[in-house]
Amino acid sequence: MKAATAAAAPAVRTGRRRNRHWLVRYWDLYLMMVPALLFLVVFKYAPMYGVVIAFKDYNLIQGVFGSRWVGLQYFRELFAFDEFPQVIRNTLAISLMKLIVGFPAPIVLALLLNELRLNKFKRSVQTVTYLPHFISWVVIGGIAVDVLSPSSGIVNKAIQAFGFEPIFFLSSEKLFRWILVFSDTWKEVGWGAIIYLAALLGINDELFQAATVDGAGRMRQIWHISLPSIRSTIIVLLLLRIGHLLDAGFEQVLVMYNTTVYDVADIIDTYVFRVGLGTMQFGLTTAAGLFKSVIGCVLLVLANTLARRMGEDGVY
């Protein structure tokens, strides 16, 4: 035993010297990591202590640690609400619709932009498509109200010009979810395409040249070269999207919905905002947030495990 310990000691010292060597050699790269690490610690990890509010009768004067413990009371109250099952269904329905429509859209846009040969036109289209990402949902909600207004909206003006009755888009339970989906896709499609464009630029041009020599057209090159080359990027982004399946877009829904579409548009975040924060029930809102986080973590782990079993790298 002593001999083994003595033999292992030099190896440990060698490993430590090697680590110090890497720190000294790449000190500038590690220094660049410091702001990002500080951001994660200060804004992501440090506030996590507040999760205990979900298990306490939180009082602003007594503070987080001075408030009385109530155990799982708020979780029982949350699941006991008559509207909560409907809220869960709405959240999943809207998230899945956004996933089905909104996730492939950036991939298609990136593939189309990658096929453009006029660089000026390509850059112009890329700029126009990702600019909506920087527009607030408050502004987009106002635009949607003006465009879809039954009395003065341009869409209903066109409908009336063909002799049909105006449609109350934002008050229709059948149409409201689709308005959320397509407005979200329009806002984020250009921003998401940037990642796929970067992945497409990393493909070796010799693969396309060889495919051209073999007589493959552009569609065959996209299907057999471009898509397989960015498959790992698609898988990683899909896994991250699945982890946020219960995030159906709080700000978007809050700005655009109204009482007539609560049955199809009221999601977890907006429901908790109305019921919890509206009555200053901080413990209830924290319990709902913790519930979402746990479910999202479970979904991410399951999806990542499935991806790794299928031969992909996954997120971790």
Short mmCIF file of C-alpha atoms in Angstrom, two decimals, residues 161-310:
data_model
loop_
_atom_site.label_atom_id
_atom_site.label_comp_id
_atom_site.label_asym_id
_atom_site.label_seq_id
_atom_site.Cartn_x
_atom_site.Cartn_y
_atom_site.Cartn_z
CA ALA A 161 -62.71 43.88 -50.19
CA PHE A 162 -63.49 40.33 -51.34
CA GLY A 163 -66.97 40.54 -49.83
CA PHE A 164 -66.41 38.57 -46.61
CA GLU A 165 -67.14 39.52 -43.02
CA PRO A 166 -64.23 40.76 -40.85
CA ILE A 167 -62.58 38.21 -38.58
CA PHE A 168 -61.82 38.90 -34.91
CA PHE A 169 -58.40 37.22 -35.00
CA LEU A 170 -57.22 38.06 -31.50
CA SER A 171 -60.55 37.01 -29.99
CA SER A 172 -60.88 33.71 -31.85
CA GLU A 173 -60.03 30.58 -29.87
CA LYS A 174 -59.37 28.70 -33.14
CA LEU A 175 -56.93 31.25 -34.54
CA PHE A 176 -55.21 32.77 -31.53
CA ARG A 177 -52.70 29.97 -30.96
CA TRP A 178 -51.65 30.10 -34.61
CA ILE A 179 -51.16 33.85 -34.34
CA LEU A 180 -48.80 33.21 -31.42
CA VAL A 181 -46.93 30.53 -33.35
CA PHE A 182 -46.44 32.45 -36.60
CA SER A 183 -45.58 35.75 -34.91
CA ASP A 184 -42.98 33.97 -32.77
CA THR A 185 -41.56 32.20 -35.84
CA TRP A 186 -41.38 35.47 -37.78
CA LYS A 187 -39.59 37.16 -34.90
CA GLU A 188 -36.96 34.47 -34.25
CA VAL A 189 -36.40 32.72 -37.58
CA GLY A 190 -33.59 35.01 -38.74
CA TRP A 191 -31.79 34.93 -35.42
CA GLY A 192 -31.88 31.14 -35.28
CA ALA A 193 -30.65 30.86 -38.88
CA ILE A 194 -27.36 32.54 -37.92
CA ILE A 195 -26.24 29.44 -35.99
CA TYR A 196 -27.06 27.09 -38.86
CA LEU A 197 -25.38 29.40 -41.39
CA ALA A 198 -22.22 29.30 -39.30
CA ALA A 199 -22.37 25.50 -39.29
CA LEU A 200 -22.96 25.39 -43.07
CA LEU A 201 -19.92 27.60 -43.70
CA GLY A 202 -17.76 24.99 -41.99
CA ILE A 203 -18.57 22.30 -44.58
CA ASN A 204 -15.69 21.40 -46.88
CA ASP A 205 -16.31 22.76 -50.39
CA GLU A 206 -14.65 19.69 -51.88
CA LEU A 207 -17.69 17.65 -50.90
CA PHE A 208 -19.94 19.83 -53.05
CA GLN A 209 -17.44 19.80 -55.90
CA ALA A 210 -17.25 16.01 -55.83
CA ALA A 211 -21.05 15.79 -55.74
CA THR A 212 -21.28 18.13 -58.75
CA VAL A 213 -18.84 15.96 -60.69
CA ASP A 214 -20.98 12.92 -59.86
CA GLY A 215 -24.02 14.71 -61.30
CA ALA A 216 -25.81 15.59 -58.05
CA GLY A 217 -28.12 18.62 -58.24
CA ARG A 218 -28.53 21.29 -55.60
CA MET A 219 -31.38 19.48 -53.83
CA ARG A 220 -29.39 16.25 -53.62
CA GLN A 221 -26.38 18.17 -52.29
CA ILE A 222 -28.54 19.78 -49.61
CA TRP A 223 -30.08 16.44 -48.63
CA HIS A 224 -26.91 14.32 -48.67
CA ILE A 225 -24.23 16.87 -47.68
CA SER A 226 -25.60 20.02 -46.04
CA LEU A 227 -28.16 18.46 -43.70
CA PRO A 228 -25.96 15.57 -42.50
CA SER A 229 -23.11 18.01 -41.88
CA ILE A 230 -25.17 20.18 -39.54
CA ARG A 231 -27.02 17.28 -37.90
CA SER A 232 -25.08 17.60 -34.64
CA THR A 233 -25.96 21.31 -34.43
CA ILE A 234 -29.62 20.52 -35.07
CA ILE A 235 -29.63 17.85 -32.34
CA VAL A 236 -28.05 20.13 -29.73
CA LEU A 237 -30.47 23.00 -30.42
CA LEU A 238 -33.41 20.58 -30.42
CA LEU A 239 -32.37 19.24 -27.02
CA LEU A 240 -32.14 22.76 -25.62
CA ARG A 241 -35.56 23.54 -27.08
CA ILE A 242 -37.06 20.46 -25.46
CA GLY A 243 -35.64 21.57 -22.11
CA HIS A 244 -37.74 24.74 -22.43
CA LEU A 245 -40.92 22.95 -23.47
CA LEU A 246 -42.89 24.52 -20.61
CA ASP A 247 -41.74 28.02 -21.62
CA ALA A 248 -44.47 28.96 -24.07
CA GLY A 249 -43.54 32.65 -24.22
CA PHE A 250 -44.73 34.61 -21.20
CA GLU A 251 -44.18 38.12 -22.58
CA GLN A 252 -45.74 37.33 -25.95
CA VAL A 253 -48.88 35.79 -24.48
CA LEU A 254 -49.23 38.47 -21.81
CA VAL A 255 -49.11 41.24 -24.40
CA MET A 256 -51.38 39.65 -27.00
CA TYR A 257 -54.05 37.65 -25.16
CA ASN A 258 -57.33 38.80 -23.59
CA THR A 259 -60.15 37.38 -21.47
CA THR A 260 -61.97 35.88 -24.47
CA VAL A 261 -59.09 33.48 -25.22
CA TYR A 262 -58.08 32.49 -21.68
CA ASP A 263 -59.31 28.93 -22.31
CA VAL A 264 -56.75 28.36 -25.09
CA ALA A 265 -54.02 30.90 -24.31
CA ASP A 266 -53.59 31.04 -20.54
CA ILE A 267 -50.22 29.35 -19.89
CA ILE A 268 -48.43 28.57 -16.63
CA ASP A 269 -46.53 31.86 -16.52
CA THR A 270 -49.52 34.11 -17.23
CA TYR A 271 -51.76 32.13 -14.89
CA VAL A 272 -49.27 32.39 -12.04
CA PHE A 273 -48.77 36.08 -12.83
CA ARG A 274 -52.49 36.74 -12.50
CA VAL A 275 -53.24 34.45 -9.57
CA GLY A 276 -49.94 34.56 -7.68
CA LEU A 277 -48.31 37.95 -8.12
CA GLY A 278 -51.67 39.67 -8.41
CA THR A 279 -52.39 38.66 -4.81
CA MET A 280 -48.72 38.87 -3.64
CA GLN A 281 -48.41 35.09 -3.21
CA PHE A 282 -44.69 34.85 -3.84
CA GLY A 283 -44.46 31.30 -2.56
CA LEU A 284 -47.05 30.13 -5.08
CA THR A 285 -45.25 31.73 -8.01
CA THR A 286 -41.91 30.30 -6.89
CA ALA A 287 -43.47 26.84 -6.58
CA ALA A 288 -44.76 27.09 -10.15
CA GLY A 289 -41.33 28.19 -11.39
CA LEU A 290 -39.64 25.32 -9.56
CA PHE A 291 -42.17 22.88 -11.02
CA LYS A 292 -41.34 24.13 -14.53
CA SER A 293 -37.61 23.90 -13.91
CA VAL A 294 -37.77 20.32 -12.62
CA ILE A 295 -39.92 19.16 -15.54
CA GLY A 296 -37.64 20.94 -18.02
CA CYS A 297 -34.55 19.33 -16.47
CA VAL A 298 -36.14 15.87 -16.64
CA LEU A 299 -37.12 16.38 -20.29
CA LEU A 300 -33.61 17.55 -21.17
CA VAL A 301 -31.98 14.55 -19.48
CA LEU A 302 -34.34 12.10 -21.20
CA ALA A 303 -33.89 13.73 -24.62
CA ASN A 304 -30.11 13.86 -24.20
CA THR A 305 -30.00 10.18 -23.17
CA LEU A 306 -32.08 9.24 -26.23
CA ALA A 307 -29.80 11.28 -28.50
CA ARG A 308 -26.67 9.61 -27.13
CA ARG A 309 -28.19 6.16 -27.62
CA MET A 310 -28.86 7.13 -31.25
#
